[in-house]
Short mmCIF file of C-alpha atoms in Angstrom, two decimals:
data_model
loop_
_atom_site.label_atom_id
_atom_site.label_comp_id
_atom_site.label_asym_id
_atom_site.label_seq_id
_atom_site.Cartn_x
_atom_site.Cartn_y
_atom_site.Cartn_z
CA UNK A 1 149.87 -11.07 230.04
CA UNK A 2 152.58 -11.71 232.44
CA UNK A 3 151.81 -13.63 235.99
CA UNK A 4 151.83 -11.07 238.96
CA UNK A 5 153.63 -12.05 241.83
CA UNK A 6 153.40 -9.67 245.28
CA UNK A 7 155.34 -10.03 248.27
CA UNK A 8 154.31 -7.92 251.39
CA UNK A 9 156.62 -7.07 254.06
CA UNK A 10 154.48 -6.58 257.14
CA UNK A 11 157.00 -4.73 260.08
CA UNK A 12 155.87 -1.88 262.13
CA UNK A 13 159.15 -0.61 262.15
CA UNK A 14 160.43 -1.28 258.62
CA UNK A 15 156.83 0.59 257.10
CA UNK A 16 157.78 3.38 259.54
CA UNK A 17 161.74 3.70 258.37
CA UNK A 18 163.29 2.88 261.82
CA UNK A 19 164.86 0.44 259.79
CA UNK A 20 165.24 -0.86 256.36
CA UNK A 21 163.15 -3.71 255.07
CA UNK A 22 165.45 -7.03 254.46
CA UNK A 23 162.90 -9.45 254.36
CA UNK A 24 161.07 -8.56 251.26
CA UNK A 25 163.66 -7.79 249.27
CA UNK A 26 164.92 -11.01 250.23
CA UNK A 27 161.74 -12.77 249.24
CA UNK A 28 161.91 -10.75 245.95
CA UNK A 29 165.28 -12.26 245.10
CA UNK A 30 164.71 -15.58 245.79
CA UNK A 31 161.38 -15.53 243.71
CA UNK A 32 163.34 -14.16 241.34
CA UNK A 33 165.82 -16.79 241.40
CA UNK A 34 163.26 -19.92 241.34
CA UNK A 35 160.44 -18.85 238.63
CA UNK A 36 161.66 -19.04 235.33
CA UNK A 37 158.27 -17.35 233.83
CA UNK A 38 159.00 -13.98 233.03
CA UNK A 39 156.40 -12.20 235.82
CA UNK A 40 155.41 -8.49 237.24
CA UNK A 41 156.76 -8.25 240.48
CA UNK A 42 155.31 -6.11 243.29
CA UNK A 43 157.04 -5.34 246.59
CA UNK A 44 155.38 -3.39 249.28
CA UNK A 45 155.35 -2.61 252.98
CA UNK A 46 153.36 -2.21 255.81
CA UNK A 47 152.75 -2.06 259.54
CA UNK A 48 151.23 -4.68 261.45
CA UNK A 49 147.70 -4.12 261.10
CA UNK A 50 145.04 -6.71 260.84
CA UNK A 51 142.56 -4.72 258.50
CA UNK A 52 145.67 -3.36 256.37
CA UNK A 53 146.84 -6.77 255.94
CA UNK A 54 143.73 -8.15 254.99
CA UNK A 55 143.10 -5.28 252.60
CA UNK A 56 145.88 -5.19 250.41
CA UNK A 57 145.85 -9.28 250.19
CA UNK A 58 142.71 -8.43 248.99
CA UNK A 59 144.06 -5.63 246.50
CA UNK A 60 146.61 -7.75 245.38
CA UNK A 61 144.16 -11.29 244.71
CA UNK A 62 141.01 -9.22 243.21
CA UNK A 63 142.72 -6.19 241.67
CA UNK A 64 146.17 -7.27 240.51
CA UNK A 65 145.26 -10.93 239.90
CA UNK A 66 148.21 -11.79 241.76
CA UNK A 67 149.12 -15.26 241.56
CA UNK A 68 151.24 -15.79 244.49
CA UNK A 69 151.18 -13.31 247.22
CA UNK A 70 153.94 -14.18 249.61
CA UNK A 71 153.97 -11.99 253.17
CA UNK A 72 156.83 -11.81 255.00
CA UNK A 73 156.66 -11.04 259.13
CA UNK A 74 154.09 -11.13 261.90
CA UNK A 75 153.90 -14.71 261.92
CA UNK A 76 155.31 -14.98 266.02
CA UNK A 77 153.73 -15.09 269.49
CA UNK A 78 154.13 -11.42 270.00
CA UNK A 79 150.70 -9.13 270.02
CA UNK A 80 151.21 -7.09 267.06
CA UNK A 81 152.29 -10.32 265.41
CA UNK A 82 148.45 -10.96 263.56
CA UNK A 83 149.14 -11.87 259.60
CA UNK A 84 148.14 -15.43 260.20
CA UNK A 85 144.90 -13.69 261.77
CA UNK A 86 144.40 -11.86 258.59
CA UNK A 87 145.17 -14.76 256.22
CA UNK A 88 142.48 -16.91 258.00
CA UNK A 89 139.98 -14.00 257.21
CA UNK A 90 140.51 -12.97 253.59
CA UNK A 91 141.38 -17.03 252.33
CA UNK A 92 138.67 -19.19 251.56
CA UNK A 93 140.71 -22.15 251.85
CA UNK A 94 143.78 -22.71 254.23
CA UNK A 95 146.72 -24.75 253.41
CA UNK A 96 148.59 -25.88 256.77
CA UNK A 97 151.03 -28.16 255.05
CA UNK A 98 152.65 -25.12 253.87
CA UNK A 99 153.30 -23.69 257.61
CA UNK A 100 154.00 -27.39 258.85
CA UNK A 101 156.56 -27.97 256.22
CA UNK A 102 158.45 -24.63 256.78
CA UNK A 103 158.92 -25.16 260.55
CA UNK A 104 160.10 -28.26 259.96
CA UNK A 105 162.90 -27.02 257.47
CA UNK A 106 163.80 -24.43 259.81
CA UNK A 107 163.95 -27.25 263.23
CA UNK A 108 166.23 -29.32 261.10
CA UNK A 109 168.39 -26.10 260.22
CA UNK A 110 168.80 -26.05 263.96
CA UNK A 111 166.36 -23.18 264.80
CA UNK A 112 164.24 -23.86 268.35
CA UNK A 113 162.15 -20.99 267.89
CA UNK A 114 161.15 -22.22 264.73
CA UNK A 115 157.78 -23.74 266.63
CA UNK A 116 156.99 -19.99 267.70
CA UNK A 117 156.53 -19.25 264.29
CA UNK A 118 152.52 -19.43 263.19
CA UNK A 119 153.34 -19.45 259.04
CA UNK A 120 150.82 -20.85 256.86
CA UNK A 121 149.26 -20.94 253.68
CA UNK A 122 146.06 -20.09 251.95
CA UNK A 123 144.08 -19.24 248.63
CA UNK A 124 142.28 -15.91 248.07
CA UNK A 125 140.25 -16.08 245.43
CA UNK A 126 142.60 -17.13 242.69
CA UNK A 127 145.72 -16.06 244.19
CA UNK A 128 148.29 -18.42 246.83
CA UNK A 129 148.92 -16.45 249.84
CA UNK A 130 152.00 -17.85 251.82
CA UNK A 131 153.32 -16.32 254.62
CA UNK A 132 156.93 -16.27 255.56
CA UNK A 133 158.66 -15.57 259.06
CA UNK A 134 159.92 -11.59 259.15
CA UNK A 135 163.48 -12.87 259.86
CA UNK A 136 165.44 -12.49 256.12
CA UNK A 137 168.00 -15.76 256.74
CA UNK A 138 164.77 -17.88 257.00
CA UNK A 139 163.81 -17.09 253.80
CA UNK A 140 165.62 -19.26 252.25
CA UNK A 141 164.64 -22.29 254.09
CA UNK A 142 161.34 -21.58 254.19
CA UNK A 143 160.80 -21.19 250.29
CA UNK A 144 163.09 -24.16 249.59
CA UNK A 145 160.57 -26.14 251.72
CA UNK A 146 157.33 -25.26 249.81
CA UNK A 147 158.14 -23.87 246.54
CA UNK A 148 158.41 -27.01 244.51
CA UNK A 149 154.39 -27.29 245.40
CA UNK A 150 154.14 -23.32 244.72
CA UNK A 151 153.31 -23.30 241.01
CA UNK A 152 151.37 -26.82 240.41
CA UNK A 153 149.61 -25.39 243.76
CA UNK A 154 148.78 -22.26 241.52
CA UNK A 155 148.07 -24.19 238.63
CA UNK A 156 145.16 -26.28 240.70
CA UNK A 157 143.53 -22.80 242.10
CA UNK A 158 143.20 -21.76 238.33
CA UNK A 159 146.23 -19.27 238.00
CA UNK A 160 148.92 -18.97 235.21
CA UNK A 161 151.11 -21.62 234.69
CA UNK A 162 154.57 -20.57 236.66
CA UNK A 163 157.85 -22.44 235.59
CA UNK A 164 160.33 -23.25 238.17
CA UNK A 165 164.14 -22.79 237.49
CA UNK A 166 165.57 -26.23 237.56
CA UNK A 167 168.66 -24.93 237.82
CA UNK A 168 168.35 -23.47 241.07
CA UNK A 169 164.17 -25.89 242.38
CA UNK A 170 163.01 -29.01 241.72
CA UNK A 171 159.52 -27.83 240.64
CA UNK A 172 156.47 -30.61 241.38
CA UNK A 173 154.04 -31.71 238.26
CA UNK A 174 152.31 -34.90 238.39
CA UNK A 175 153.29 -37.16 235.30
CA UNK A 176 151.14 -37.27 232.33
CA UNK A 177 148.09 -40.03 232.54
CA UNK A 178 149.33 -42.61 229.64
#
């Protein structure tokens, strides 16, 4: 069976139509672009709600056996901004480095705001959850930063072995033990 990748757009406005969502299909393409392994892809979108947000996460991990979830928006400062709120709820295990090295991609790409952004990382049950700022030109950046951990990352939590393009990532597996 193939790998089952999901990427959730969470805008208030983009789930409601006031405007169209960029960011996931954005996220799509660029997944698209760095996994070689032929995989189902899922795109979906929703409003900024905690319990939403946790749910389909959930939906996604236990039902779809997704093996990377990627979320995309409510990551700031603002109120309504809560998906790293709902990743530290549904993940059993958080992975900072993830958030840590995505701000620091976007600081060197000249962003200041980048250290408003709360982005982060986790595993729910056998699934990687990252989350991505909502903004679609920091897609890019951020997924450059942490995909070449993305599919040994997957491979540790006990999910399908995901090839990375090397024409396009430079994909991370430890060498062989001689």
């Amino acid at each position: 069976t193939k790998a089952h990748v999901a990427v959730l757009t969470i805008s208030d406005r983009a789930s409601q139509g006031v405007y169209k969502d960029e960011s996931g299909p954005r996220v799509l393409s660029v997944l698209k672009e760095y996994i070689r392994t032929e995989c189902d892809f899922e795109l979906k979108c929703i409003p900024d709600e905690q319990k939403l947000i946790e749910e389909e996460i959930e939906r996604f991990a236990r039902e779809k056996g997704s093996a990377l979830v990627v979320t995309t928006g409510g990551t700031g400062p603002a109120p309504r901004d809560v998906t790293p709120e709902a990743i530290e709820r549904v993940c059993g295990k958080l992975l900072p480095g993830f958030g840590e090295s995505m701000r620091a991609a976007s600081l060197a790409e000249g962003v200041p705001t980048a250290i408003l952004s709360r982005q982060t990382a986790g595993v729910c049950h056998q699934s990687l959850v990252v989350t991505l700022p909502g903004k679609p030109a920091a897609v890019r950046t951020c997924l450059n930063a942490v995909f070449p951990a993305i599919p040994y990352c997957i491979h540790l939590i006990g999910g399908p072995k995901i090839e990375g393009n090397p024409d396009v990532v430079q994909v991370f597996w430890p060498k062989p033990k001689k």
